[in-house]
C-alpha atoms as an extended CHARMM CRD file, in Angstrom:
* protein
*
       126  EXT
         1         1  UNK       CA             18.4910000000       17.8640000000      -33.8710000000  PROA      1               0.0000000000
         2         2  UNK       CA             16.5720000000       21.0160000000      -34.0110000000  PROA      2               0.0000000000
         3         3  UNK       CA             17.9590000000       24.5930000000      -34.2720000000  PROA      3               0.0000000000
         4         4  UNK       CA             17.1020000000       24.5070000000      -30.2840000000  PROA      4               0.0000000000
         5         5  UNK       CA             18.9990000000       21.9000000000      -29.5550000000  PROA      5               0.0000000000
         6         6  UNK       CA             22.0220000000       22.8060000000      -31.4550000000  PROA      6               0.0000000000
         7         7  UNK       CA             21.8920000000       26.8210000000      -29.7050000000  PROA      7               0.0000000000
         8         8  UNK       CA             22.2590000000       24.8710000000      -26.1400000000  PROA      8               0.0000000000
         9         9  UNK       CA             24.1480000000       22.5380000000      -27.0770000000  PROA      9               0.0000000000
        10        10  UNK       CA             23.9040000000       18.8140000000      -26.1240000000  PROA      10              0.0000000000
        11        11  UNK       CA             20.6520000000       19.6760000000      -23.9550000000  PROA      11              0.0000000000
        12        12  UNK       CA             22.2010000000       18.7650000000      -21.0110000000  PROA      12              0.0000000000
        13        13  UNK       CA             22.6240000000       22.2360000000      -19.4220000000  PROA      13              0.0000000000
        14        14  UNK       CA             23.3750000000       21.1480000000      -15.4190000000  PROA      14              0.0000000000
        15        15  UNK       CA             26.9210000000       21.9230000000      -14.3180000000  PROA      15              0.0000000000
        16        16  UNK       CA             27.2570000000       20.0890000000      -10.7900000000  PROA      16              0.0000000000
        17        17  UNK       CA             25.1150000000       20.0180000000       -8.0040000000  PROA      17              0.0000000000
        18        18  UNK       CA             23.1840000000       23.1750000000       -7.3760000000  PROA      18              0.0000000000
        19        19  UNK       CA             21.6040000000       24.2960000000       -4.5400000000  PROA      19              0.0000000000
        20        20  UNK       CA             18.4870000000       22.1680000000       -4.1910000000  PROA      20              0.0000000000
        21        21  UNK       CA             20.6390000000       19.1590000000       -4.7270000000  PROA      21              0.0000000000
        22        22  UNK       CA             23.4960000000       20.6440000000       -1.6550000000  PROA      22              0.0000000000
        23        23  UNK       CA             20.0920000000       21.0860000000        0.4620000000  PROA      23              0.0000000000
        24        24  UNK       CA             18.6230000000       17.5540000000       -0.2940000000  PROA      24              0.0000000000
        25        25  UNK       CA             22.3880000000       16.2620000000        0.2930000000  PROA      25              0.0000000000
        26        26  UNK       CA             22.3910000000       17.8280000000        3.8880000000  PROA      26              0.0000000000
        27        27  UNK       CA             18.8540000000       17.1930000000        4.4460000000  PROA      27              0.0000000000
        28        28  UNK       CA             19.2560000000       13.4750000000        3.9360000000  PROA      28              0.0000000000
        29        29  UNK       CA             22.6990000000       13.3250000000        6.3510000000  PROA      29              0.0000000000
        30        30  UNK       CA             19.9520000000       15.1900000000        8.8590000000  PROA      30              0.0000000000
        31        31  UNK       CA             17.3150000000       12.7460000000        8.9550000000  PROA      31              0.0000000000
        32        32  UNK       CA             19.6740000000        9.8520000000        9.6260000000  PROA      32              0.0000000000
        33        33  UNK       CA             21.1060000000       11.5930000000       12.2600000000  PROA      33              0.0000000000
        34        34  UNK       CA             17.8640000000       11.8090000000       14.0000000000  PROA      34              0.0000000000
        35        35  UNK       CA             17.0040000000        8.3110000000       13.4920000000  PROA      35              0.0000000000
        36        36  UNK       CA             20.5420000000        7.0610000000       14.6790000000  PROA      36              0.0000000000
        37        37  UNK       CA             20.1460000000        9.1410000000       17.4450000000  PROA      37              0.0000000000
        38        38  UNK       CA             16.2720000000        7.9380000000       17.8890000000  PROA      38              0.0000000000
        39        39  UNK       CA             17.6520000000        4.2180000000       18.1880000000  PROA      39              0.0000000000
        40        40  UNK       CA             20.3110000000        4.8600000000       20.4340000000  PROA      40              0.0000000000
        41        41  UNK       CA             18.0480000000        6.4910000000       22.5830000000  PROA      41              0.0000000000
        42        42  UNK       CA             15.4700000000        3.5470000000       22.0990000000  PROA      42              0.0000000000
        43        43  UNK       CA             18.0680000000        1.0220000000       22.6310000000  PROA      43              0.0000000000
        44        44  UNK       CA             19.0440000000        2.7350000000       26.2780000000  PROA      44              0.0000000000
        45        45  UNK       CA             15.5340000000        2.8060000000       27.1830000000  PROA      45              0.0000000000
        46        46  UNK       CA             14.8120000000       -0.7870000000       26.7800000000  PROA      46              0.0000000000
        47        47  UNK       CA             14.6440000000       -3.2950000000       29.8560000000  PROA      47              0.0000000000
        48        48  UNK       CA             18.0250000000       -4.7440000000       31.2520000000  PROA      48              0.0000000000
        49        49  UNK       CA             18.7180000000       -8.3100000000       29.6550000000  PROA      49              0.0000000000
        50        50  UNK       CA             17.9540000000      -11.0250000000       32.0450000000  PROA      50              0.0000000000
        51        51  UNK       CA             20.1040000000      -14.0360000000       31.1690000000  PROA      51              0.0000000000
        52        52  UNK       CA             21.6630000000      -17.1600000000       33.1410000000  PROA      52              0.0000000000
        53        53  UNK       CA             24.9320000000      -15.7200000000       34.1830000000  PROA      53              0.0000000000
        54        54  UNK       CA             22.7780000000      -12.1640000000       35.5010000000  PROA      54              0.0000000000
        55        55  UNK       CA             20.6710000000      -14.8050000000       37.6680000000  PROA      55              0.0000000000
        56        56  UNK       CA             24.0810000000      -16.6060000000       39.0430000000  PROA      56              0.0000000000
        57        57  UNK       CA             25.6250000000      -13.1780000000       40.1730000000  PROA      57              0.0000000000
        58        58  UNK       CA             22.1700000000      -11.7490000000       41.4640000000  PROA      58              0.0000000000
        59        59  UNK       CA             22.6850000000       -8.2670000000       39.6970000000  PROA      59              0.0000000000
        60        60  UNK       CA             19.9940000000       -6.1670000000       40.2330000000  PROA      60              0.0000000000
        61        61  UNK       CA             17.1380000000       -5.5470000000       36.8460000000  PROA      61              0.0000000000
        62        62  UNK       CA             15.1000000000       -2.9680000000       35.6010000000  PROA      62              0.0000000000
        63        63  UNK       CA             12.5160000000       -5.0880000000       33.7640000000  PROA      63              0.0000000000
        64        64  UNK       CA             10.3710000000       -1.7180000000       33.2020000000  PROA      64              0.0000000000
        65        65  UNK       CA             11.3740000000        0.3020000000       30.0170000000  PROA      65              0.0000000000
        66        66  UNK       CA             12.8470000000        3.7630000000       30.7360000000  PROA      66              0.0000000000
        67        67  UNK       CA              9.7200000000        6.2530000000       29.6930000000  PROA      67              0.0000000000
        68        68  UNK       CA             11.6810000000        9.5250000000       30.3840000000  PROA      68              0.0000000000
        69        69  UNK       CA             14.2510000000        8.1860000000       27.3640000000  PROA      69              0.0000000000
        70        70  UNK       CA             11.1830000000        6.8660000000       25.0950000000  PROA      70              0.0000000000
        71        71  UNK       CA              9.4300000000       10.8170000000       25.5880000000  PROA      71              0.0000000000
        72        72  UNK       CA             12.7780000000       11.6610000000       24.0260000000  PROA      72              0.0000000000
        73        73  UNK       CA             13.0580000000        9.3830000000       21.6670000000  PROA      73              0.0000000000
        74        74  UNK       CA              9.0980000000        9.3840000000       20.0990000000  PROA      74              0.0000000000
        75        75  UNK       CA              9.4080000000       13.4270000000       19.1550000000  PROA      75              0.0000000000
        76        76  UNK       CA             12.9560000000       12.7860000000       17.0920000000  PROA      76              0.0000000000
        77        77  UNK       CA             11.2430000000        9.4570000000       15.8710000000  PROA      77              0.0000000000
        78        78  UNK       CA              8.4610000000       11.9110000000       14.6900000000  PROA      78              0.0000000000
        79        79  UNK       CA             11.1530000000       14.8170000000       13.2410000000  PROA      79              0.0000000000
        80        80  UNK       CA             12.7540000000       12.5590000000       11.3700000000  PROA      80              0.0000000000
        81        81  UNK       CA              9.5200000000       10.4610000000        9.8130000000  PROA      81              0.0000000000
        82        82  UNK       CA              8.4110000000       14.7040000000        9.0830000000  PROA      82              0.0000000000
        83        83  UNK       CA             11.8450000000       15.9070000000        8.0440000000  PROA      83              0.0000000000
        84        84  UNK       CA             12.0930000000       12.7880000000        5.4360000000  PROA      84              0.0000000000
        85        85  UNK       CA              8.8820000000       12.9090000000        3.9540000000  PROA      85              0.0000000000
        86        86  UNK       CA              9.2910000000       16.9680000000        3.7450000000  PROA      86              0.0000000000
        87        87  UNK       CA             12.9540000000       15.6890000000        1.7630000000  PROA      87              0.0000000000
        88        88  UNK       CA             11.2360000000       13.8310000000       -0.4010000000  PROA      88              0.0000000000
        89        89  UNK       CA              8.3530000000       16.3810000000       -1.5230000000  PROA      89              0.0000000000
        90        90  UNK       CA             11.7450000000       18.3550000000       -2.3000000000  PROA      90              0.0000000000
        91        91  UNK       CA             13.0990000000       15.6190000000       -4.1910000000  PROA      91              0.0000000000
        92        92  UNK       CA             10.0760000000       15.0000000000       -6.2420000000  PROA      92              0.0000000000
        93        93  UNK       CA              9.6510000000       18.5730000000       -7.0440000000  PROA      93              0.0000000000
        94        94  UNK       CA             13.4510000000       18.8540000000       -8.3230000000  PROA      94              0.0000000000
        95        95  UNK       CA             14.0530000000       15.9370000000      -10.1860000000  PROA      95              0.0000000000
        96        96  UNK       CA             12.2730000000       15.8550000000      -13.6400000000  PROA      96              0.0000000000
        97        97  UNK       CA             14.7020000000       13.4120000000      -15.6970000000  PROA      97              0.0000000000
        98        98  UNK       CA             14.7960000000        9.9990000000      -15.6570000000  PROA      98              0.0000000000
        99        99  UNK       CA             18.7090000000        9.2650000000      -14.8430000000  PROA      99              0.0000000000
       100       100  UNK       CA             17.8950000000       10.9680000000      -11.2100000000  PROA      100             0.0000000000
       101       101  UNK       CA             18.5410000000        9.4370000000       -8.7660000000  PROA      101             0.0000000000
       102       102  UNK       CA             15.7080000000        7.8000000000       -6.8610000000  PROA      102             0.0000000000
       103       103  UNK       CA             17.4470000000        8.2260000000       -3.4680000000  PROA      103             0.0000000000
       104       104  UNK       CA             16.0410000000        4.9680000000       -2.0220000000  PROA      104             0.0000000000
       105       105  UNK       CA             17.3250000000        5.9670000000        1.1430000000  PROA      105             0.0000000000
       106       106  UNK       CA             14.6560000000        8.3420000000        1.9800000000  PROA      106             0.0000000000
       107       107  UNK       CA             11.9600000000        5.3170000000        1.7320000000  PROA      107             0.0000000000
       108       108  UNK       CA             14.3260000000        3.5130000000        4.1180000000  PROA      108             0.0000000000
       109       109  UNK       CA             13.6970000000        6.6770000000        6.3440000000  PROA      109             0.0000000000
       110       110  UNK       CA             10.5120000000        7.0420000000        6.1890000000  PROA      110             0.0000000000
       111       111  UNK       CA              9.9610000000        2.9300000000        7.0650000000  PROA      111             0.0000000000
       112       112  UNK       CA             12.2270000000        2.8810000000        9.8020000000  PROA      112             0.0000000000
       113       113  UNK       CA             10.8770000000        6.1430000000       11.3370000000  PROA      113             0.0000000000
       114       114  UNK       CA              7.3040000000        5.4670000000       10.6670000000  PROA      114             0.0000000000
       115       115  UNK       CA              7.1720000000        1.6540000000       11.7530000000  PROA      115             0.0000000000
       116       116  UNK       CA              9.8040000000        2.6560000000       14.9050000000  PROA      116             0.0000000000
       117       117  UNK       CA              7.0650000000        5.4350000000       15.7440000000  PROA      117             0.0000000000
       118       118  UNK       CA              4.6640000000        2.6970000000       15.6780000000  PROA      118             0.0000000000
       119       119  UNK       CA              6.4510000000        0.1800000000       18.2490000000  PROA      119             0.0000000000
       120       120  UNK       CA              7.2610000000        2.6330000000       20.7800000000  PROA      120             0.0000000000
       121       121  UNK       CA              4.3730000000        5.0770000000       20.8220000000  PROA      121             0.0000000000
       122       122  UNK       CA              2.6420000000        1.7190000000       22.4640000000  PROA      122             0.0000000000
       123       123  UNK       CA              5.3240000000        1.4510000000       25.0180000000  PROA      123             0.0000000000
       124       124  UNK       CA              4.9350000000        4.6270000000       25.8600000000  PROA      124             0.0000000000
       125       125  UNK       CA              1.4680000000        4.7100000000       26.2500000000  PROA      125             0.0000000000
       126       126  UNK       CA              1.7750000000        1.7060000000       28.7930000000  PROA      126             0.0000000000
């Protein structure tokens, strides 16, 4: 060990979580808000189900997807691909040492977002 190493001790100087790492922390619980919220709202745009039994009872369909819920969902799709890849700039700018984490879960974000973007920017274009 050099005389460096022994003034701070065992080089490992962090206490806890600082800031950055609080910020990334609520950052991350943001974006998957969004996309939770982006699905749901996907999900209740989507055409009605037509199956045998909806035939039999002659309930009424909407086979047309529900564009007013798809303009909403496309712009949080969109925050939340941003907001992600805006995380992860932070996160690659923080973390220096090799036993960080690799928080996986904003890739996950970013795929989701960005392929989920994808698939319903053509339905809404229709």
């Amino acid at each position: 060990m050099t005389d460096r190493q022994q003034a701070l001790g065992s080089g490992n100087r962090r206490q806890g979580p600082d800031l950055w790492l609080k910020l990334l922390s609520w950052l991350d619980w943001l974006c998957w808000i969004l996309l939770i919220t982006a699905l749901a709202l996907a999900h209740l745009a989507e055409p009605d189900f037509d199956s045998g039994l909806v035939r039999y009872w002659q309930i009424p369909l909407d086979p047309n997807w529900d564009q007013t819920l798809l303009s909403y969902s496309n712009p949080l799709f969109a925050s939340c691909l941003a907001l992600s890849l805006f995380t992860l700039g932070l996160h690659w700018r923080r973390n220096k040492r090799q036993t960080d984490s690799l928080r996986l879960n904003l890739y996950l974000l970013v795929l989701f977002s960005a392929v989920a973007l994808w698939l319903l920017s053509g339905l809404s274009a229709r």
